[in-house]
Coordinates of C-alpha atoms and ligand atoms in Angstrom, one line a residue:
M1 CA 28.0 5.5 -17.4
G2 CA 29.7 2.1 -16.4
L3 CA 28.7 0.2 -13.4
R4 CA 32.1 0.6 -11.8
R5 CA 31.5 4.6 -12.0
K6 CA 28.1 4.5 -10.7
F7 CA 29.5 2.5 -7.7
F8 CA 32.1 5.0 -7.3
I9 CA 29.5 8.0 -7.4
F10 CA 27.4 6.0 -4.9
G11 CA 30.6 5.8 -2.6
V12 CA 31.4 9.6 -2.8
Q13 CA 28.0 10.3 -2.1
S14 CA 27.8 8.5 1.1
I15 CA 31.2 9.9 2.3
L16 CA 30.0 13.4 1.5
T17 CA 26.7 13.0 3.4
L18 CA 28.2 11.4 6.4
A19 CA 31.0 14.1 6.4
I20 CA 28.6 16.8 6.8
G21 CA 27.1 14.9 9.8
L22 CA 23.7 15.1 8.7
S23 CA 22.9 11.3 8.3
T24 CA 20.8 9.6 10.6
A25 CA 19.9 6.9 8.1
W26 CA 19.9 3.5 9.5
S27 CA 22.4 2.1 7.0
Q28 CA 22.3 -1.6 5.9
S29 CA 25.4 -2.6 7.6
T30 CA 24.6 -1.0 10.8
A31 CA 24.3 -3.7 13.6
T32 CA 21.9 -2.0 15.9
P33 CA 18.6 -0.3 15.0
P34 CA 18.5 3.6 15.6
K35 CA 17.1 4.8 18.8
P36 CA 13.8 6.4 18.5
A37 CA 13.8 10.2 18.1
T38 CA 13.6 12.2 21.2
S39 CA 12.5 15.8 21.7
Q40 CA 16.5 16.5 22.2
D41 CA 17.2 15.2 18.8
A42 CA 18.1 18.4 16.3
L43 CA 15.6 19.0 13.9
I44 CA 16.6 18.5 10.2
N45 CA 15.2 21.2 8.0
G46 CA 12.5 21.6 10.7
Y47 CA 11.5 17.6 10.6
R48 CA 12.0 15.5 14.0
P49 CA 14.1 12.7 12.7
A50 CA 12.7 9.3 13.3
W51 CA 13.4 5.7 12.0
W52 CA 9.9 5.5 10.2
K53 CA 10.7 8.4 8.1
E54 CA 14.1 7.1 7.0
A55 CA 12.7 3.7 6.3
V56 CA 12.0 2.0 3.1
V57 CA 9.1 -0.4 3.3
Y58 CA 8.6 -3.6 1.3
Q59 CA 4.9 -5.1 1.2
I60 CA 4.6 -8.8 1.1
Y61 CA 1.1 -10.4 0.0
P62 CA 1.7 -13.8 1.9
R63 CA -0.6 -15.7 -0.4
S64 CA 1.6 -14.8 -3.5
F65 CA 4.9 -14.5 -2.1
K66 CA 6.5 -18.1 -1.7
D67 CA 4.9 -21.3 -1.1
F68 CA 7.0 -23.8 1.1
D69 CA 4.8 -26.7 1.8
G70 CA 3.6 -27.1 -1.8
D71 CA -0.1 -26.6 -1.5
G72 CA -0.1 -23.8 -3.9
I73 CA -0.5 -21.2 -1.5
G74 CA 2.1 -18.8 -0.2
D75 CA 3.3 -19.2 3.6
L76 CA 5.1 -17.9 6.4
K77 CA 8.0 -20.5 6.0
G78 CA 8.2 -19.4 2.4
I79 CA 8.6 -15.7 3.7
T80 CA 11.3 -16.8 6.1
S81 CA 13.1 -18.8 3.2
K82 CA 13.3 -15.6 1.3
L83 CA 14.4 -13.0 4.0
D84 CA 17.7 -12.8 2.5
Y85 CA 16.4 -11.8 -0.9
I86 CA 14.4 -9.1 0.8
K87 CA 17.4 -7.8 3.0
G88 CA 19.4 -7.9 -0.1
L89 CA 17.3 -5.3 -1.4
G90 CA 18.3 -3.0 1.4
V91 CA 14.7 -2.3 2.8
D92 CA 14.1 -1.6 6.6
V93 CA 10.6 -2.8 7.4
I94 CA 8.3 -5.3 5.8
W95 CA 4.6 -4.8 5.8
L96 CA 2.9 -8.0 5.9
S97 CA -0.7 -8.2 4.5
P98 CA -3.1 -10.3 6.9
H99 CA -1.7 -13.3 8.0
F100 CA -4.6 -14.0 10.5
D101 CA -7.0 -17.0 10.6
S102 CA -9.6 -16.3 7.9
P103 CA -12.2 -18.1 5.7
N104 CA -10.7 -15.9 2.7
A105 CA -13.8 -14.3 1.4
D106 CA -11.3 -11.4 0.5
N107 CA -8.1 -13.3 0.9
G108 CA -7.6 -12.5 4.6
Y109 CA -9.1 -9.0 4.9
D110 CA -11.8 -10.9 6.6
I111 CA -10.5 -12.0 10.2
R112 CA -12.0 -14.9 11.9
D113 CA -9.3 -15.0 14.6
Y114 CA -6.9 -12.1 15.4
R115 CA -4.7 -14.1 17.6
K116 CA -4.3 -17.3 15.2
V117 CA -2.3 -17.7 12.0
M118 CA -4.1 -18.6 8.9
T119 CA -3.9 -22.5 8.7
E120 CA -2.7 -22.1 4.9
F121 CA 0.1 -19.8 6.1
G122 CA 1.2 -22.0 8.9
N123 CA 1.1 -21.6 12.8
M124 CA 2.3 -19.3 15.4
S125 CA 5.7 -20.9 15.8
D126 CA 6.2 -20.2 12.0
F127 CA 5.3 -16.5 12.8
D128 CA 7.8 -16.2 15.6
E129 CA 10.6 -17.9 13.5
M130 CA 9.7 -15.4 10.8
L131 CA 9.7 -12.4 13.0
A132 CA 13.0 -13.6 14.6
G133 CA 14.7 -14.0 11.1
I134 CA 13.5 -10.5 10.3
K135 CA 15.1 -9.0 13.5
Q136 CA 18.2 -11.0 13.1
R137 CA 18.5 -9.2 9.8
H138 CA 17.8 -5.8 11.4
M139 CA 14.7 -5.3 9.7
R140 CA 11.4 -4.4 11.3
L141 CA 7.9 -6.0 10.7
I142 CA 4.6 -4.1 10.5
I143 CA 1.4 -6.2 10.4
D144 CA -2.0 -5.4 8.8
L145 CA -4.7 -4.2 11.4
V146 CA -8.1 -5.0 9.9
V147 CA -10.5 -3.7 12.5
N148 CA -13.3 -1.7 10.5
H149 CA -14.8 -5.1 10.0
T150 CA -14.1 -8.8 10.8
S151 CA -15.2 -11.9 9.1
D152 CA -18.8 -13.1 9.7
E153 CA -17.1 -16.2 11.0
H154 CA -15.7 -14.5 13.8
K155 CA -17.1 -15.6 17.2
W156 CA -18.1 -12.0 18.1
F157 CA -20.3 -11.9 14.9
V158 CA -21.6 -15.6 15.2
E159 CA -22.8 -14.5 18.8
S160 CA -24.0 -11.1 17.7
R161 CA -26.1 -12.7 15.0
S162 CA -27.7 -15.3 17.3
S163 CA -30.3 -13.1 19.2
K164 CA -31.0 -9.4 19.7
D165 CA -30.2 -9.8 23.4
N166 CA -27.0 -11.6 23.0
P167 CA -24.0 -9.5 24.8
Y168 CA -22.2 -9.3 21.5
R169 CA -25.3 -7.9 19.5
D170 CA -23.8 -4.4 19.8
Y171 CA -20.3 -5.3 18.7
Y172 CA -21.8 -4.8 15.1
I173 CA -24.3 -2.4 13.6
W174 CA -27.6 -3.8 13.4
K175 CA -30.9 -2.0 12.0
D176 CA -34.4 -2.8 11.1
G177 CA -35.1 -2.7 7.4
K178 CA -37.7 -0.5 5.9
P179 CA -41.1 -2.8 5.6
N180 CA -41.8 -3.6 1.9
P181 CA -44.7 -6.4 1.4
R182 CA -43.2 -6.9 -2.4
S183 CA -39.9 -7.7 -1.1
P184 CA -39.0 -11.5 -0.4
T185 CA -37.9 -10.8 3.1
G186 CA -40.5 -8.3 3.8
F187 CA -38.1 -5.4 3.9
D188 CA -35.9 -3.2 2.0
P189 CA -32.3 -2.1 3.5
P190 CA -32.4 0.5 6.2
N191 CA -30.7 3.2 4.1
N192 CA -29.2 3.5 0.5
Y193 CA -25.6 2.8 1.4
P194 CA -23.7 1.0 -1.3
S195 CA -21.0 -1.6 -0.6
F196 CA -17.5 -1.1 -2.0
F197 CA -17.9 -4.7 -3.5
F198 CA -21.3 -3.9 -5.3
G199 CA -24.9 -3.9 -4.0
S200 CA -26.4 -2.7 -0.9
A201 CA -24.1 -2.4 2.0
W202 CA -26.8 -4.1 4.2
Q203 CA -27.3 -7.8 4.7
F204 CA -30.6 -9.2 6.0
D205 CA -30.2 -11.8 8.7
P206 CA -33.3 -14.3 9.0
A207 CA -32.5 -15.3 12.6
T208 CA -33.5 -12.0 13.8
K209 CA -35.0 -10.0 10.8
Q210 CA -32.6 -7.1 11.2
Y211 CA -29.9 -6.1 8.6
Y212 CA -26.2 -5.8 9.5
L213 CA -23.9 -3.1 7.9
H214 CA -21.0 -4.3 5.7
Y215 CA -19.1 -1.6 3.6
F216 CA -17.1 -4.6 1.9
A217 CA -18.4 -8.1 1.3
A218 CA -21.5 -9.5 3.1
K219 CA -19.0 -11.8 4.8
Q220 CA -17.2 -8.7 6.4
P221 CA -19.6 -7.0 8.9
D222 CA -18.6 -3.7 10.2
L223 CA -17.7 -3.4 13.8
N224 CA -19.6 -1.1 16.1
W225 CA -16.8 1.2 17.3
D226 CA -19.1 3.4 19.1
N227 CA -19.2 0.4 21.5
P228 CA -16.2 0.9 24.2
K229 CA -16.1 -2.9 24.5
V230 CA -15.1 -3.1 20.9
R231 CA -12.3 -0.6 21.1
K232 CA -11.0 -2.4 24.1
E233 CA -10.9 -5.8 22.2
V234 CA -9.0 -4.0 19.5
F235 CA -6.5 -2.2 21.6
D236 CA -6.0 -5.7 23.5
L237 CA -5.2 -7.4 20.3
M238 CA -2.8 -4.6 19.1
T239 CA -1.1 -5.1 22.3
F240 CA -1.0 -8.8 21.8
W241 CA 1.1 -8.5 18.7
L242 CA 3.1 -5.6 20.0
D243 CA 4.2 -7.7 22.9
K244 CA 5.2 -10.3 20.5
G245 CA 7.7 -7.9 18.9
V246 CA 6.0 -6.5 15.8
D247 CA 6.9 -3.0 15.0
G248 CA 3.7 -1.5 14.2
F249 CA 0.6 -1.5 11.9
R250 CA -0.7 -0.5 8.4
M251 CA -4.3 0.0 9.3
D252 CA -6.9 -1.1 6.8
V253 CA -9.8 1.4 5.9
I254 CA -9.0 3.1 9.2
P255 CA -11.1 6.3 8.6
L256 CA -14.2 4.1 8.2
I257 CA -14.5 3.1 11.8
S258 CA -16.8 6.0 13.0
K259 CA -20.2 6.1 11.3
R260 CA -22.6 8.9 10.7
A261 CA -25.2 9.3 13.5
G262 CA -28.4 7.8 12.5
L263 CA -27.1 6.5 9.2
P264 CA -29.3 8.7 6.9
D265 CA -29.6 8.1 3.1
L266 CA -26.7 9.6 1.0
T267 CA -27.9 12.3 -1.4
P268 CA -27.4 11.6 -5.2
A269 CA -24.1 13.5 -5.2
E270 CA -22.8 11.8 -2.1
L271 CA -23.7 8.3 -3.7
K272 CA -20.9 9.1 -6.5
N273 CA -18.3 8.9 -3.8
A274 CA -19.6 6.9 -0.9
G275 CA -16.2 6.3 0.5
D276 CA -15.7 10.1 1.2
V277 CA -19.0 10.1 3.3
Y278 CA -18.1 6.7 5.1
A279 CA -14.6 8.2 6.1
N280 CA -14.2 10.9 8.5
G281 CA -17.1 9.9 11.0
P282 CA -17.8 12.2 13.9
H283 CA -15.7 10.1 16.3
M284 CA -12.8 9.1 14.0
H285 CA -10.2 11.1 15.6
E286 CA -11.3 10.7 19.1
Y287 CA -10.9 6.8 18.5
L288 CA -7.7 7.2 16.9
Q289 CA -6.4 9.2 19.9
E290 CA -7.7 6.9 22.3
M291 CA -5.9 4.0 20.4
N292 CA -2.8 6.1 20.4
R293 CA -3.1 6.8 24.3
N294 CA -3.9 3.1 25.2
V295 CA -1.6 1.3 22.6
M296 CA 1.0 3.1 20.3
A297 CA 2.3 5.5 23.0
K298 CA 3.4 2.5 25.0
Y299 CA 5.9 1.4 22.1
D300 CA 8.2 2.8 19.5
V301 CA 6.1 1.7 16.6
M302 CA 5.3 3.0 13.1
T303 CA 1.5 3.3 12.0
V304 CA 0.3 3.8 8.6
G305 CA -3.3 4.4 7.8
E306 CA -5.0 3.5 4.7
A307 CA -6.7 6.5 4.4
L308 CA -9.6 6.1 1.8
G309 CA -11.8 9.0 1.7
I310 CA -9.5 11.4 3.6
S311 CA -8.7 14.5 1.4
L312 CA -5.0 15.8 1.5
E313 CA -6.5 18.9 3.3
Q314 CA -7.8 16.8 6.1
T315 CA -4.5 14.7 6.3
P316 CA -2.8 16.9 9.0
L317 CA -5.7 16.3 11.4
I318 CA -4.6 12.4 11.4
V319 CA -0.8 12.7 10.9
G320 CA 0.1 16.2 12.5
E321 CA 2.6 15.4 15.3
S322 CA 0.6 17.1 18.0
R323 CA -2.4 15.3 17.0
N324 CA -1.1 11.9 18.5
E325 CA -3.1 9.8 16.0
L326 CA -0.9 8.2 13.4
N327 CA 2.5 8.8 11.8
M328 CA 1.2 8.7 8.2
I329 CA -1.5 7.7 5.9
F330 CA -1.7 6.4 2.3
N331 CA -3.3 9.1 0.2
F332 CA -4.8 7.7 -3.0
D333 CA -4.7 10.6 -5.3
A334 CA -1.6 9.5 -7.2
V335 CA -2.2 5.8 -7.5
R336 CA -5.8 6.3 -8.6
I337 CA -5.0 9.2 -11.1
N338 CA -5.7 6.6 -13.8
R339 CA -9.4 5.7 -12.6
D340 CA -12.8 7.3 -12.1
G341 CA -14.6 5.2 -9.4
K342 CA -14.1 1.6 -10.9
Q343 CA -13.4 2.8 -14.4
W344 CA -9.7 3.1 -16.1
I345 CA -9.2 6.6 -17.6
S346 CA -6.2 8.2 -19.0
W347 CA -4.1 10.7 -17.3
T348 CA -1.6 13.4 -17.8
L349 CA 1.9 14.2 -16.3
P350 CA 1.0 17.8 -15.2
D351 CA -2.1 16.5 -13.4
F352 CA 0.1 13.7 -11.8
K353 CA 2.8 16.3 -10.9
A354 CA 0.3 18.7 -9.4
I355 CA -0.7 15.9 -6.8
Y356 CA 2.9 15.9 -5.4
A357 CA 3.2 19.6 -5.6
R358 CA -0.1 19.8 -3.5
H359 CA 1.4 17.2 -0.8
A360 CA 4.4 19.4 -0.5
V361 CA 2.1 22.6 0.5
E362 CA -0.6 20.9 2.5
L363 CA 1.9 18.5 4.5
D364 CA 4.5 20.7 6.5
Q365 CA 7.4 19.4 8.5
H366 CA 4.8 18.3 11.2
S367 CA 2.9 16.1 8.9
W368 CA 4.8 13.2 7.5
D369 CA 3.9 11.6 4.1
T370 CA 4.1 8.3 2.1
V371 CA 5.0 7.7 -1.5
F372 CA 3.6 4.6 -3.3
L373 CA 2.0 3.7 -6.6
S374 CA 1.3 0.1 -6.3
N375 CA -0.1 -2.3 -3.8
H376 CA -2.2 -5.6 -3.4
D377 CA -5.4 -3.4 -4.5
N378 CA -3.9 -2.0 -7.6
P379 CA -2.5 -2.9 -11.1
R380 CA 1.2 -3.5 -11.5
L381 CA 3.6 -0.5 -11.2
V382 CA 5.2 -0.6 -14.5
S383 CA 2.0 -1.5 -16.4
S384 CA 0.0 1.3 -14.9
F385 CA 2.6 4.2 -14.6
G386 CA 5.3 3.1 -17.0
D387 CA 5.4 1.1 -20.4
D388 CA 5.6 -2.6 -20.0
S389 CA 6.4 -3.2 -23.8
P390 CA 9.5 -5.5 -24.1
T391 CA 11.7 -2.2 -25.2
Y392 CA 10.6 0.0 -22.5
R393 CA 9.7 -2.2 -19.4
V394 CA 13.3 -2.1 -17.9
P395 CA 14.0 1.5 -18.4
S396 CA 10.5 2.6 -17.4
A397 CA 10.5 0.3 -14.2
K398 CA 13.8 1.9 -13.2
L399 CA 12.5 5.2 -13.9
L400 CA 9.6 4.7 -11.5
A401 CA 11.9 3.4 -8.7
T402 CA 13.9 6.5 -8.9
M403 CA 10.8 8.5 -8.7
I404 CA 9.3 6.7 -5.7
L405 CA 12.9 6.6 -3.9
T406 CA 13.7 10.2 -4.2
L407 CA 10.2 11.7 -3.5
R408 CA 9.1 13.1 -0.1
G409 CA 7.8 10.8 2.2
T410 CA 8.2 7.0 3.3
P411 CA 8.5 4.9 0.1
F412 CA 6.4 1.7 0.1
L413 CA 7.5 -1.0 -2.5
Y414 CA 5.1 -3.7 -3.4
Q415 CA 6.5 -7.4 -4.0
G416 CA 7.6 -8.1 -7.7
D417 CA 7.8 -4.4 -8.5
E418 CA 11.5 -4.8 -7.9
L419 CA 11.6 -7.2 -10.9
G420 CA 9.4 -5.0 -13.0
M421 CA 6.4 -7.8 -12.9
T422 CA 3.7 -6.8 -15.3
N423 CA -0.2 -7.1 -15.3
Y424 CA -1.5 -10.5 -16.3
P425 CA -3.0 -11.3 -19.8
F426 CA -6.5 -12.1 -18.4
K427 CA -8.9 -13.7 -20.9
S428 CA -12.1 -14.6 -19.3
I429 CA -13.8 -14.0 -15.8
S430 CA -12.8 -17.4 -14.9
D431 CA -9.1 -16.1 -14.7
F432 CA -9.9 -13.9 -11.8
D433 CA -10.1 -14.7 -7.9
D434 CA -10.9 -11.5 -6.6
I435 CA -14.4 -11.1 -5.0
E436 CA -14.5 -7.3 -6.4
A437 CA -14.0 -8.7 -10.0
K438 CA -16.6 -11.6 -9.5
N439 CA -19.2 -9.4 -7.9
G440 CA -18.7 -6.7 -10.4
Y441 CA -19.3 -9.3 -13.2
K442 CA -22.6 -10.3 -11.7
A443 CA -23.7 -6.7 -10.9
D444 CA -22.8 -5.1 -14.4
V445 CA -22.3 -8.0 -16.9
L446 CA -25.0 -10.4 -16.0
T447 CA -27.3 -7.7 -15.8
K448 CA -26.2 -6.5 -19.1
K449 CA -25.3 -2.9 -17.9
V450 CA -21.8 -3.4 -19.4
T451 CA -20.7 -5.9 -22.2
E452 CA -18.5 -8.7 -21.2
E453 CA -15.5 -7.4 -23.3
A454 CA -15.7 -3.7 -22.0
Y455 CA -15.9 -5.2 -18.5
L456 CA -12.9 -7.6 -19.1
D457 CA -10.8 -4.9 -20.9
N458 CA -11.4 -2.4 -17.8
L459 CA -10.4 -5.4 -15.5
R460 CA -7.1 -6.0 -17.5
H461 CA -5.9 -2.6 -16.5
M462 CA -7.1 -2.2 -13.2
S463 CA -8.0 -5.7 -11.4
R464 CA -6.3 -6.2 -8.2
D465 CA -5.5 -9.7 -9.3
N466 CA -2.8 -8.2 -11.5
A467 CA -0.6 -7.4 -8.5
R468 CA -1.6 -10.8 -6.7
T469 CA -0.2 -13.3 -9.2
P470 CA 2.7 -15.4 -7.5
M471 CA 6.2 -13.8 -7.2
Q472 CA 8.2 -15.0 -10.2
W473 CA 11.4 -16.5 -8.5
D474 CA 12.9 -18.3 -11.3
S475 CA 12.3 -19.9 -14.7
T476 CA 11.3 -23.4 -13.4
S477 CA 7.7 -24.7 -13.3
Q478 CA 5.4 -22.3 -11.6
A479 CA 8.1 -19.6 -11.4
G480 CA 9.5 -21.4 -8.4
F481 CA 6.6 -20.3 -6.5
T482 CA 5.4 -23.6 -5.5
S483 CA 6.7 -27.2 -5.9
G484 CA 3.0 -28.4 -6.6
N485 CA 1.2 -27.9 -9.8
K486 CA -1.4 -25.4 -9.0
P487 CA -0.9 -22.3 -7.7
W488 CA -4.0 -20.6 -6.2
L489 CA -3.9 -17.8 -8.9
A490 CA -2.0 -18.5 -12.2
V491 CA 1.7 -17.3 -12.7
N492 CA 2.3 -14.8 -15.3
P493 CA 3.4 -16.6 -18.5
N494 CA 6.2 -14.1 -18.9
Y495 CA 8.0 -15.6 -16.0
T496 CA 10.7 -17.2 -18.0
E497 CA 11.9 -13.6 -19.0
I498 CA 11.0 -11.9 -15.7
N499 CA 12.3 -13.7 -12.5
A500 CA 14.2 -13.0 -9.6
A501 CA 16.9 -15.6 -10.4
K502 CA 17.7 -13.8 -13.6
E503 CA 17.7 -10.4 -12.2
L504 CA 20.1 -11.4 -9.1
T505 CA 22.8 -12.4 -11.5
D506 CA 22.6 -9.5 -13.8
A507 CA 24.1 -6.4 -12.4
S508 CA 22.2 -4.2 -14.8
S509 CA 18.5 -5.6 -13.6
I510 CA 15.6 -3.6 -12.0
Y511 CA 16.4 -5.2 -8.9
H512 CA 20.0 -4.0 -8.7
Y513 CA 18.9 -0.6 -9.6
T514 CA 16.1 -0.5 -6.9
Q515 CA 18.8 -1.8 -4.5
K516 CA 21.2 1.0 -5.6
M517 CA 18.3 3.7 -5.2
I518 CA 17.6 2.5 -1.8
A519 CA 21.1 2.7 -0.8
L520 CA 21.2 6.1 -2.1
R521 CA 18.1 7.2 -0.3
H522 CA 19.6 5.7 2.9
A523 CA 22.9 7.8 2.5
T524 CA 21.2 11.1 1.6
P525 CA 19.3 12.8 4.3
A526 CA 18.4 15.6 1.4
L527 CA 16.1 12.8 -0.3
V528 CA 14.6 12.1 3.1
Y529 CA 14.3 15.4 5.0
G530 CA 15.0 17.7 1.9
S531 CA 12.5 20.4 0.5
Y532 CA 10.8 19.5 -2.7
K533 CA 10.3 21.7 -5.7
D534 CA 8.6 20.8 -8.8
I535 CA 10.7 22.8 -11.5
D536 CA 8.8 22.6 -14.6
P537 CA 5.0 21.8 -13.4
T538 CA 3.3 22.3 -16.8
N539 CA 5.8 20.1 -19.2
S540 CA 3.7 17.3 -20.3
N541 CA 6.6 14.8 -20.7
I542 CA 9.3 15.5 -18.2
F543 CA 9.0 15.4 -14.6
I544 CA 12.0 17.5 -12.9
Y545 CA 12.1 18.3 -9.2
S546 CA 14.6 19.3 -6.7
R547 CA 15.2 17.8 -3.0
T548 CA 17.3 20.3 -1.1
L549 CA 18.9 20.2 2.3
G550 CA 21.1 23.5 3.0
N551 CA 23.7 23.2 0.3
D552 CA 23.1 19.5 -0.6
R553 CA 21.1 19.9 -3.6
Y554 CA 19.6 17.2 -6.0
L555 CA 17.8 17.5 -9.1
I556 CA 15.7 14.3 -10.5
V557 CA 14.8 14.3 -14.2
L558 CA 12.4 11.8 -15.4
N559 CA 11.4 11.5 -19.1
F560 CA 8.0 10.0 -18.8
S561 CA 7.6 9.1 -22.4
K562 CA 9.2 6.8 -25.0
E563 CA 10.3 9.6 -27.3
S564 CA 13.9 11.0 -26.8
R565 CA 14.0 14.7 -26.1
A566 CA 16.3 17.5 -25.9
Y567 CA 15.5 19.2 -22.8
T568 CA 16.9 22.7 -21.8
L569 CA 17.2 22.9 -18.0
P570 CA 15.0 25.7 -16.8
G571 CA 16.2 28.8 -14.9
G572 CA 19.6 28.3 -16.2
L573 CA 20.2 25.4 -13.6
K574 CA 23.6 23.8 -13.8
P575 CA 24.1 20.2 -12.5
T576 CA 27.7 19.6 -11.1
A577 CA 27.6 15.9 -10.9
L578 CA 25.7 13.0 -12.3
V579 CA 24.7 10.9 -9.1
T580 CA 23.0 8.2 -11.1
S581 CA 20.9 7.2 -14.2
N582 CA 18.7 4.4 -15.5
L583 CA 20.4 4.5 -19.0
A584 CA 24.2 4.9 -19.7
T585 CA 25.1 8.6 -19.8
S586 CA 27.7 11.0 -18.8
E587 CA 26.2 14.2 -19.7
V588 CA 26.7 16.9 -17.1
G589 CA 27.0 20.7 -17.1
A590 CA 25.3 21.3 -20.6
A591 CA 22.4 23.6 -20.6
T592 CA 20.5 21.1 -22.7
I593 CA 20.3 17.6 -21.9
N594 CA 19.4 14.8 -24.5
L595 CA 17.2 12.2 -22.7
R596 CA 16.3 8.8 -24.1
G597 CA 12.8 7.2 -23.9
W598 CA 12.0 6.7 -20.0
E599 CA 15.4 8.0 -19.1
A600 CA 15.8 9.0 -15.5
R601 CA 18.8 10.9 -13.9
V602 CA 19.5 12.2 -10.5
Y603 CA 22.1 15.2 -10.5
K604 CA 24.0 17.3 -7.7
Y605 CA 23.6 20.9 -8.4
Ligands
TEU701 O1 -8.8 -1.7 0.9 C1 -10.0 -0.7 0.6 C2 -9.8 0.1 -0.6 O2 -9.6 1.3 -0.2 C3 -10.0 -0.4 -1.9 O3 -8.6 -0.1 -2.5 C4 -10.6 -1.7 -2.1 O4 -9.3 -2.5 -2.5 C5 -11.4 -1.7 -3.3 O5 -10.5 -1.5 -4.4 C6 -12.5 -0.8 -3.5 O6 -13.0 -0.8 -4.5 C7 -8.7 -2.5 1.9 C8 -7.6 -3.5 1.6 O7 -6.5 -2.9 1.1 C9 -8.4 -4.4 0.4 O8 -7.6 -5.3 -0.1 C10 -9.5 -5.0 1.2 O9 -10.4 -5.7 0.3 C11 -10.5 -4.0 1.8 O10 -9.8 -2.9 2.5 C12 -11.4 -4.6 2.7 O11 -10.8 -4.9 4.0

């Protein structure tokens, strides 16, 4: 199908949906953001309409997005300079990974001052300018709320560790160790909790001879949410940013805030998935409801929890409308289907599809969902779920965009995936920056538990640094990311082939395809509020599902393989129009369709 024809179909599409009066979508050209949903608003397919249900979100990892001042580190002025690029894609909301003052033990997920901008990223007036630029373009901004832990350099912790009777002592979780005369400190940790970043989750502090708890790095001590003063501090800092005009929060590891009473040892079975125990503590719901009452209820905001350790079945207890906790959460079942713990494993399409089918059952009209397959903690979308070889990178990246933008739930896109950026060809451990990769090397390779080659091979597939290499803006030096000659993390050598400048001038690029899919979603209430049905759950190569809203019925057909396949549509399904496709085709109406490798089609039926 020629481009002109595709545009025509998109045009007809929007007129049709507007004509049937169902659209509440916030179109790119609308000057005023939509009003928040009220109880008077008519339900759509049982759903209460809301701007954050209709939005498409774009995640920025500021360190890697665009360096304005040439120091090799992305910054807020860099983001401001690229707002037209982001707006051009058609997204509604930007999620900004942490921009706060931090010593960067975990790239900003270790916050030293919640009310100050990280020096490398600029200052508060740069933030205000960026926010104003976002609003001028009728987009919204959500920021990262990292409050399970702070940096050990946060003034609360500096006070807390200074003495046992310091007023800030109870801001964190301190415990006596178990006496052990053979240990260099004289103690063993209070229990067997492991850290997500290897080793014990307890760090001995010589000043007071007690241990503090850190689920992540030793430089990320966990806050004690059972202390009402801590909760008040968090609610105050949230209010500070909302009063500045931000539109909500992505909440980092939010289910971990409430700790198990008494912190007993984990059983051997629990140790296999410690995160499941760390999540869902006894007061988690109570604290989220308190946060909602004290903060969110007073603003029109979007909240999305990073719900590590929360099962699908438990999800409605957090996102259910009547619960007054969060709008939605990230569930990791799909994005982590390709790993067992920290080990990369193979996966099958029927298992993958079963996840989305389960979501449709467990999350009803009162529990909103998210869709994402990448972020700053996971490898690149096309390398993990598509095929990043030269032949299939473009069609498979477009197929994945088709899927993410037609599934049920608010879609989250990660920077660079709109260009089909790929994993990085890491050669040695010195190529990595990530604390998780480095700690793992010490814990597993230096102790000879794992060979260096096996460890690196695994990291090449799943390291977080794959997603953190600088954005590839153009084919000039350092991909146009920085004017300096040393970015904080190396640019992927494929930047001369894969870059934004090239894609912006190519009407058939992944960028433009993503833009069209976003426009389609905005113009099509069935893709937002429609029901979901997996049409052929056991097929190991084709993912085919419907999204239906009354008589507005869409069929999405995705060939998740590089082989061409003649596919007979199940149940005598008869598409009436081809809405879009990632490869030129005009096939409509036949009982058997001929899909090429990684072909994606959206039909009306
Ligand atoms: O991530 C927590 C998390 O669930 C993991 O995905 C984590 O990235 C790691 O892979 C555990 O093995 C959040 C942030 O997104 C991440 O960047 C931070 O490092 C972490 O919390 C601590 O703040």
